[in-house]
PDB file of C-alpha atoms in Angstrom:
ATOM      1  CA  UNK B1184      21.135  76.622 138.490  1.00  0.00           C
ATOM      2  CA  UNK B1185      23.969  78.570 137.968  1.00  0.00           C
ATOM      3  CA  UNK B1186      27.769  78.280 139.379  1.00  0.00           C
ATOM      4  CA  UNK B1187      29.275  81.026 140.769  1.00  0.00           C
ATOM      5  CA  UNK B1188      33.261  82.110 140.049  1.00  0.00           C
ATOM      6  CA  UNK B1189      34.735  83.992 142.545  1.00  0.00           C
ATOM      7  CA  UNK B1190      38.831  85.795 141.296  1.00  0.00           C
ATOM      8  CA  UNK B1191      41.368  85.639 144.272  1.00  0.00           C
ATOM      9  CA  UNK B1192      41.147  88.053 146.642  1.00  0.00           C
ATOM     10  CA  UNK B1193      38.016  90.036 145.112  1.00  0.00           C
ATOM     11  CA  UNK B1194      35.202  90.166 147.265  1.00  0.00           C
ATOM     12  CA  UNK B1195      31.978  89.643 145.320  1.00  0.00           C
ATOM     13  CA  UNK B1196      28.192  90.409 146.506  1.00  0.00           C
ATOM     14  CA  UNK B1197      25.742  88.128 145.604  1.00  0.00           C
ATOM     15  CA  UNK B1198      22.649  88.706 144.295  1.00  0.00           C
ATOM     16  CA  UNK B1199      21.030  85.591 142.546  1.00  0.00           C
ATOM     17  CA  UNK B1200      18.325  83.199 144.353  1.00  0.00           C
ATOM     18  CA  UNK B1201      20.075  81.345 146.167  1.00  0.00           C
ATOM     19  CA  UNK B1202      20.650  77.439 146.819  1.00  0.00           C
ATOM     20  CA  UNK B1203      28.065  71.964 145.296  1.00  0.00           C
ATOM     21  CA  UNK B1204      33.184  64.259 146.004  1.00  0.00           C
ATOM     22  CA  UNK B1205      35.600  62.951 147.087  1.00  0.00           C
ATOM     23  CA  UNK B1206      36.064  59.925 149.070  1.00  0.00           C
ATOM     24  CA  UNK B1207      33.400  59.554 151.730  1.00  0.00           C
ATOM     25  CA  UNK B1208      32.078  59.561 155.718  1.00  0.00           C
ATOM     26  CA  UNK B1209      29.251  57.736 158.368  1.00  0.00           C
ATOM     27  CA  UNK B1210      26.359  60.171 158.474  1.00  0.00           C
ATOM     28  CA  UNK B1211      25.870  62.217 161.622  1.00  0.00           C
ATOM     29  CA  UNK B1212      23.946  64.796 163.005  1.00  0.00           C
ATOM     30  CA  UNK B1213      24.069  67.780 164.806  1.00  0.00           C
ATOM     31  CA  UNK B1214      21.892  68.186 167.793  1.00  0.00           C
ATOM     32  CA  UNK B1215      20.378  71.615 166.668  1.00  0.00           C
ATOM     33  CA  UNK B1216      17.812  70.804 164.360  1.00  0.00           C
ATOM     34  CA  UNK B1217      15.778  74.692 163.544  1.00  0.00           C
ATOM     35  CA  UNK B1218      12.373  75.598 162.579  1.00  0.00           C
ATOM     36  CA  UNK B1219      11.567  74.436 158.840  1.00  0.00           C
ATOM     37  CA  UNK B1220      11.686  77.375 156.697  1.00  0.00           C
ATOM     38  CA  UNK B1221       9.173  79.009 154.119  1.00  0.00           C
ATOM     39  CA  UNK B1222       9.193  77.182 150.515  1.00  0.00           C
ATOM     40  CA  UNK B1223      10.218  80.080 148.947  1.00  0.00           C
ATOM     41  CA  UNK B1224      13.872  80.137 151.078  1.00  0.00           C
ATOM     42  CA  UNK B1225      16.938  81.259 149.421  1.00  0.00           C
ATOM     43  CA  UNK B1226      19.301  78.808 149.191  1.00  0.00           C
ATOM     44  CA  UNK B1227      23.598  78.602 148.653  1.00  0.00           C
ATOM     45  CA  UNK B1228      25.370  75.869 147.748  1.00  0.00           C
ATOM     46  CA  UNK B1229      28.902  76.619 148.760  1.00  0.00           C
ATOM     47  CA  UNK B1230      31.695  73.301 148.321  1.00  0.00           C
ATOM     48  CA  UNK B1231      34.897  72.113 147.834  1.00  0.00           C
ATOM     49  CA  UNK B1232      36.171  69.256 145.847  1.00  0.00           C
ATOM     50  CA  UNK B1233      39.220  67.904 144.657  1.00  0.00           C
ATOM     51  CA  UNK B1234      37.994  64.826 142.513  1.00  0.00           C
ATOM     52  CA  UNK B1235      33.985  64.950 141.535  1.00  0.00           C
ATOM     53  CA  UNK B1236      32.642  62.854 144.511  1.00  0.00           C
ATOM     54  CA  UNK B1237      31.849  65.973 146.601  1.00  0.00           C
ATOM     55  CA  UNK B1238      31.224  68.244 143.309  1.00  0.00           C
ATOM     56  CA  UNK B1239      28.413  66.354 142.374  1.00  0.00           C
ATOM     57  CA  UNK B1240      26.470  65.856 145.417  1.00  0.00           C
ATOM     58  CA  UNK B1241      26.413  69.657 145.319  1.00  0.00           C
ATOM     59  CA  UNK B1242      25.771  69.690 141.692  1.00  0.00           C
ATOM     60  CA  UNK B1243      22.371  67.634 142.919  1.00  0.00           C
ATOM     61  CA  UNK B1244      21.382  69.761 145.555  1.00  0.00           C
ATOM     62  CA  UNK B1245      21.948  72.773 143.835  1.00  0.00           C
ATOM     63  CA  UNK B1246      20.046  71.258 140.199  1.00  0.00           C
ATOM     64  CA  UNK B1247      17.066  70.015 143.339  1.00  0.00           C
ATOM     65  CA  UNK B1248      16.271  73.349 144.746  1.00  0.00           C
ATOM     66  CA  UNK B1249      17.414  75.844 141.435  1.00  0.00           C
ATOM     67  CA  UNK B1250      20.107  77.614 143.361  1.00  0.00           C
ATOM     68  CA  UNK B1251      23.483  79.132 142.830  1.00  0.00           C
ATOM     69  CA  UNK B1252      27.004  77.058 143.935  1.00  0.00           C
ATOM     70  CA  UNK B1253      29.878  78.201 144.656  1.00  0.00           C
ATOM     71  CA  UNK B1254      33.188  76.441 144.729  1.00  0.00           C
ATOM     72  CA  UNK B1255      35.575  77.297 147.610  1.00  0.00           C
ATOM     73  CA  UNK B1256      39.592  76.815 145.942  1.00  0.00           C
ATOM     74  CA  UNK B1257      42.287  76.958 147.211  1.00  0.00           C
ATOM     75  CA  UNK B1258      45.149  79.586 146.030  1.00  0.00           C
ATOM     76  CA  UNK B1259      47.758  76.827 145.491  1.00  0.00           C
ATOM     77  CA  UNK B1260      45.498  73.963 143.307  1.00  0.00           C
ATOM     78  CA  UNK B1261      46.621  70.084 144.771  1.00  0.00           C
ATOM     79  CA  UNK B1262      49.152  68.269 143.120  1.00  0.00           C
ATOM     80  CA  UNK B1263      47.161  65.123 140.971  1.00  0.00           C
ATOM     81  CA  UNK B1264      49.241  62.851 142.590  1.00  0.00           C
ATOM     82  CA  UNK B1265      47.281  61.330 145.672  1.00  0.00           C
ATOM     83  CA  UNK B1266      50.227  60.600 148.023  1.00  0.00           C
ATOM     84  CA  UNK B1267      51.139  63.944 147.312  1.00  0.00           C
ATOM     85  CA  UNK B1268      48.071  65.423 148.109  1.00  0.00           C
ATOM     86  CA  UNK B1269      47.347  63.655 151.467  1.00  0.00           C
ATOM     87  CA  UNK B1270      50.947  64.791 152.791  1.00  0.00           C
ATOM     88  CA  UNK B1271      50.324  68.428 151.910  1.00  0.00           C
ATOM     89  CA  UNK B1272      46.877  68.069 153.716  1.00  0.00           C
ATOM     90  CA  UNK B1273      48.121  67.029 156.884  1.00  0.00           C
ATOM     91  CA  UNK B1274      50.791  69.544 156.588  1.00  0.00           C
ATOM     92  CA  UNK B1275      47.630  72.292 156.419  1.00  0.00           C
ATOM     93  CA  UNK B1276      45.793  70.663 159.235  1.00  0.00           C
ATOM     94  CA  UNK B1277      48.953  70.758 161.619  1.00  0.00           C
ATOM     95  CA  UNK B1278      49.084  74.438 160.496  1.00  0.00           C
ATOM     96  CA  UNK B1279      45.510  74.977 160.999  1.00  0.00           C
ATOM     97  CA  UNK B1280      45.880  73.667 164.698  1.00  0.00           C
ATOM     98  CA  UNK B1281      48.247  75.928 165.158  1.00  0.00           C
ATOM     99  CA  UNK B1282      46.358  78.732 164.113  1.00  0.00           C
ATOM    100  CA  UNK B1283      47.814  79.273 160.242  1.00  0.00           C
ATOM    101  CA  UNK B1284      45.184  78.867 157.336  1.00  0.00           C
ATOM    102  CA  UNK B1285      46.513  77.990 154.292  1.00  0.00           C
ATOM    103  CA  UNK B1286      45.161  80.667 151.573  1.00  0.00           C
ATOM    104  CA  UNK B1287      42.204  79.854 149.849  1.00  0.00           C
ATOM    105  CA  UNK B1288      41.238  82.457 147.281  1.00  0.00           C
ATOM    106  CA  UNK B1289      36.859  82.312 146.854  1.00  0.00           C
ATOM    107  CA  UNK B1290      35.364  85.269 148.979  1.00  0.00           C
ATOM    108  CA  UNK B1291      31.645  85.789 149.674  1.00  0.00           C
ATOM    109  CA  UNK B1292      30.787  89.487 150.800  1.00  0.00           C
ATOM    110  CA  UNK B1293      27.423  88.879 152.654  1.00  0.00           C
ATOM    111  CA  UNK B1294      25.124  85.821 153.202  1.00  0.00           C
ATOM    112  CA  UNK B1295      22.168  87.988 154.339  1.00  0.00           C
ATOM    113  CA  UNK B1296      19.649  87.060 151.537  1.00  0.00           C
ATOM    114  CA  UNK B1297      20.051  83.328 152.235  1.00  0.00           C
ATOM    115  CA  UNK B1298      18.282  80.935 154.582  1.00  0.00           C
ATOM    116  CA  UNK B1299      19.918  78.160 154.799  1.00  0.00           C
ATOM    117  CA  UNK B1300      23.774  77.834 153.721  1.00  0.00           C
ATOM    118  CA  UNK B1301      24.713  74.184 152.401  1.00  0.00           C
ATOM    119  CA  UNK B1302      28.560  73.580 152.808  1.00  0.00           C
ATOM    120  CA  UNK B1303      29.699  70.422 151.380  1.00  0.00           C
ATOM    121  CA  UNK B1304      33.717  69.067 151.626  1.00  0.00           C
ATOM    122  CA  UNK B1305      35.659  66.164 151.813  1.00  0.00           C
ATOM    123  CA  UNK B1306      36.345  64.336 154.404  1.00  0.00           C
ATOM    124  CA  UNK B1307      40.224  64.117 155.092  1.00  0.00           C
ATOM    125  CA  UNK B1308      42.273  62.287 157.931  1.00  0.00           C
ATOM    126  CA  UNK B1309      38.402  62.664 159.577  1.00  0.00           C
ATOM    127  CA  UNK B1310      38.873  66.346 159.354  1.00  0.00           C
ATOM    128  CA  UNK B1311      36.802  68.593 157.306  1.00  0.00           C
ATOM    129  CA  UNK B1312      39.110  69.553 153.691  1.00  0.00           C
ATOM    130  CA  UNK B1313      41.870  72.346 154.916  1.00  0.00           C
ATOM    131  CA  UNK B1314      40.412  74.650 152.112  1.00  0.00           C
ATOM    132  CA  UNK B1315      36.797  74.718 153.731  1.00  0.00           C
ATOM    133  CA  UNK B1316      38.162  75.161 157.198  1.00  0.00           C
ATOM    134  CA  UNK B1317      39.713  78.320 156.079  1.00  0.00           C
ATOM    135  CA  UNK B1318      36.729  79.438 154.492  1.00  0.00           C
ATOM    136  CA  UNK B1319      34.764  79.240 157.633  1.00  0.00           C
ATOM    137  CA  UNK B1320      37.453  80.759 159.944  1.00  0.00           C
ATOM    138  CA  UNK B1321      37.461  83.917 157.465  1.00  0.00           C
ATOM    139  CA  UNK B1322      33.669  84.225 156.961  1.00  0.00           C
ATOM    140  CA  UNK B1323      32.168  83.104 160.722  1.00  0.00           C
ATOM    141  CA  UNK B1324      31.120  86.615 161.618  1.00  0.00           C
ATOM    142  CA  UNK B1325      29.287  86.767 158.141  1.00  0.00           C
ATOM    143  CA  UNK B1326      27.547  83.234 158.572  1.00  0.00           C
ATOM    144  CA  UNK B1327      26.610  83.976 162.481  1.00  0.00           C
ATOM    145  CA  UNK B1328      23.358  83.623 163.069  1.00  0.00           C
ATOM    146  CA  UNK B1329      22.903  81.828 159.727  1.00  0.00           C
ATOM    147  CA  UNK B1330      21.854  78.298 159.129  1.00  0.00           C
ATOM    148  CA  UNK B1331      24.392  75.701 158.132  1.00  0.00           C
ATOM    149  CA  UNK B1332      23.915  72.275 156.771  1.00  0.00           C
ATOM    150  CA  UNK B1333      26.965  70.187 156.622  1.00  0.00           C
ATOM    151  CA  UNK B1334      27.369  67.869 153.474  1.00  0.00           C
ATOM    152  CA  UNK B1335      30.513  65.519 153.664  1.00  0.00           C
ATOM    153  CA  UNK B1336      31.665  62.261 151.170  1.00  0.00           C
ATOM    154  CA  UNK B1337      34.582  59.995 151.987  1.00  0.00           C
ATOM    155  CA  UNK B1338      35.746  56.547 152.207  1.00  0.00           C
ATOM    156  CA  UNK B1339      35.607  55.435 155.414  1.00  0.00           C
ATOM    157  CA  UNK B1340      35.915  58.205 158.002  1.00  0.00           C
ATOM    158  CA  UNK B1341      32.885  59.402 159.951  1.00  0.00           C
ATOM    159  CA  UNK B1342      31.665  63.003 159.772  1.00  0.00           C
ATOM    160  CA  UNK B1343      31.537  63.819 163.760  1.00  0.00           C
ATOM    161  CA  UNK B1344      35.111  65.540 163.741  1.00  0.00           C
ATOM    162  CA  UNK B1345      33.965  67.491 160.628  1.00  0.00           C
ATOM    163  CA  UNK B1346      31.188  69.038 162.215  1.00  0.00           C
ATOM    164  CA  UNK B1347      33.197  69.693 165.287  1.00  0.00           C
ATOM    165  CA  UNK B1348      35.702  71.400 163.174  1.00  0.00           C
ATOM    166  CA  UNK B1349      32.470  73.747 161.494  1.00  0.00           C
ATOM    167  CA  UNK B1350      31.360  74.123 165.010  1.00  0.00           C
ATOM    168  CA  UNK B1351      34.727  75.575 166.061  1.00  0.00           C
ATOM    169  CA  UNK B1352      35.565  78.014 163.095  1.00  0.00           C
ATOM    170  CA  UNK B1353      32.616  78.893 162.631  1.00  0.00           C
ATOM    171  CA  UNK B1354      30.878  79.201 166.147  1.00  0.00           C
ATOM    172  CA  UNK B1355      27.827  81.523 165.980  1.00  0.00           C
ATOM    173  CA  UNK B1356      25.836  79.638 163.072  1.00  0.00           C
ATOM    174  CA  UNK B1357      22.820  77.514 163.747  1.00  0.00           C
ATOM    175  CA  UNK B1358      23.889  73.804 162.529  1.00  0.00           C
ATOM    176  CA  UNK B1359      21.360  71.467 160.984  1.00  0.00           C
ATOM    177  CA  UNK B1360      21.035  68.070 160.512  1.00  0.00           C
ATOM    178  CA  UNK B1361      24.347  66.873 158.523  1.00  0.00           C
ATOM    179  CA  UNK B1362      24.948  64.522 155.350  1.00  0.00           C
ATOM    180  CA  UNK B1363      27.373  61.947 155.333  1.00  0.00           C
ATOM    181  CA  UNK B1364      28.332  59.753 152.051  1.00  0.00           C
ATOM    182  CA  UNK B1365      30.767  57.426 151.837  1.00  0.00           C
ATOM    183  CA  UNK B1366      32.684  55.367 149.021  1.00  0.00           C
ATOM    184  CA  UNK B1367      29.959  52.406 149.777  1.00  0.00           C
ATOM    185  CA  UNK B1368      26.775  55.043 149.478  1.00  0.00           C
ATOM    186  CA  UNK B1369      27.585  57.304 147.033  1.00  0.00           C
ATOM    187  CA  UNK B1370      25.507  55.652 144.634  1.00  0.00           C
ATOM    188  CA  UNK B1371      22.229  56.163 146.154  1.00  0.00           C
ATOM    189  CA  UNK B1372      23.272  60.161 146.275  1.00  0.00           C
ATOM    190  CA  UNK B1373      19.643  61.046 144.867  1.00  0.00           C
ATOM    191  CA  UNK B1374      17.737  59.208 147.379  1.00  0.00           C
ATOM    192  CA  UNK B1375      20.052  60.340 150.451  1.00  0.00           C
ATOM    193  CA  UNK B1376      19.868  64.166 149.371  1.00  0.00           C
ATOM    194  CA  UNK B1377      16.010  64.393 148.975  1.00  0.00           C
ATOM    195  CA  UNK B1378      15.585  62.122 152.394  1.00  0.00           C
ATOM    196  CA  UNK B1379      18.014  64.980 153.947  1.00  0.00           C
ATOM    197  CA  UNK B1380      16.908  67.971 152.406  1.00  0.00           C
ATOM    198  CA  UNK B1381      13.065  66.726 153.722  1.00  0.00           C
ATOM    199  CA  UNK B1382      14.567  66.295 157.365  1.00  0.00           C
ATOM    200  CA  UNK B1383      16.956  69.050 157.044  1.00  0.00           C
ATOM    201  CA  UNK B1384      13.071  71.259 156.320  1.00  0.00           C
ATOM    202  CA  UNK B1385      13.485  72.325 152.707  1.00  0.00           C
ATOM    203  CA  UNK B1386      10.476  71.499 150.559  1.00  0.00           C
ATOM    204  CA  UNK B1387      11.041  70.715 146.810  1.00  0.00           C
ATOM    205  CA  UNK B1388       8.897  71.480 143.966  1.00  0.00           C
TER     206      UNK B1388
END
């Protein structure tokens, strides 16, 4: 498994075999639930984190099925100071729904030689983390047609608006089954993520 660093503003190709906590959410699913794939699919871990929580469910997915993560960042790293943080995230997500996206600076030129897409984030104010939202709003015609599976942690929020907010940046993917762990389930991480990855169609070795 290997992690992937993207500079700001550089668009970078990717060519390895493909396969990323925060506080946590309830799990939900979508309703589209695809074919299961070949063994041998390609796999991408993309996430975004600003404690570990999120980080190392993706670290576990990515160390379960030997692919590449990337880490979606935003150009203007969060202040360490939590109160700080959660009024500069609703600041973003009042932006967002006004149609500004704060900057993030990770770029992915093509997602063609992947099968299935794994995007994990925090859940905040039961929205999907600003910096992932921005992601998908600049990369949905790349990842249409493309199979997503949602990954979320947080601490007591459930991951329904999440997907909703996937579903409405990025509009023309196919969504699987999603993950949802929160503060209370984080701890049985390695039993949740093989149970998902089964449903979600992805054989491990």
């Amino acid at each position: 498994m290997k992690k992937l660093l993207f500079l700001p503003f550089l668009l970078l190709a990717l060519t390895a075999t493909a396969c990323s906590g925060d506080p946590v959410e309830p799990e939900g699913s979508a309703t589209e639930q695809p074919e299961t794939p070949d063994n041998d699919g390609r796999y991408l871990v993309l996430y975004c984190s600003r404690t570990t929580n999120t980080e190392g469910v993706a670290q576990r997915i990515g160390t379960t099925l030997d692919c590449d993560l990337i880490e979606v960042e935003p150009e203007t790293p969060y202040d360490t100071d939590y109160n700080a943080m959660l009024e500069r995230s609703q600041q973003e997500q009042a932006a967002i729904e006004a149609g500004n996206f704060p900057p993030v600076k990770t770029s992915v030129e093509s997602f063609e030689e992947y099968d299935i897409i794994f995007i994990g984030y925090p859940i905040w104010y039961s929205h999907m983390a600003t910096p992932m939202q921005t992601f998908l709003h600049e990369h949905a015609a790349k990842l249409a047609g493309k199979r997503i599976a949602l990954f979320a942690t947080s601490g007591s929020s459930g991951i329904s608006t999440s997907v909703s907010d996937a579903r409405k940046h990025c509009p023309d993917a196919t969504y699987t089954e999603s993950l949802l762990l929160t503060s209370g389930s984080l701890s049985q991480a390695e039993s949740r993520v093989a149970e998902w990855l089964s449903k979600v169609g992805v054989t491990t070795n």
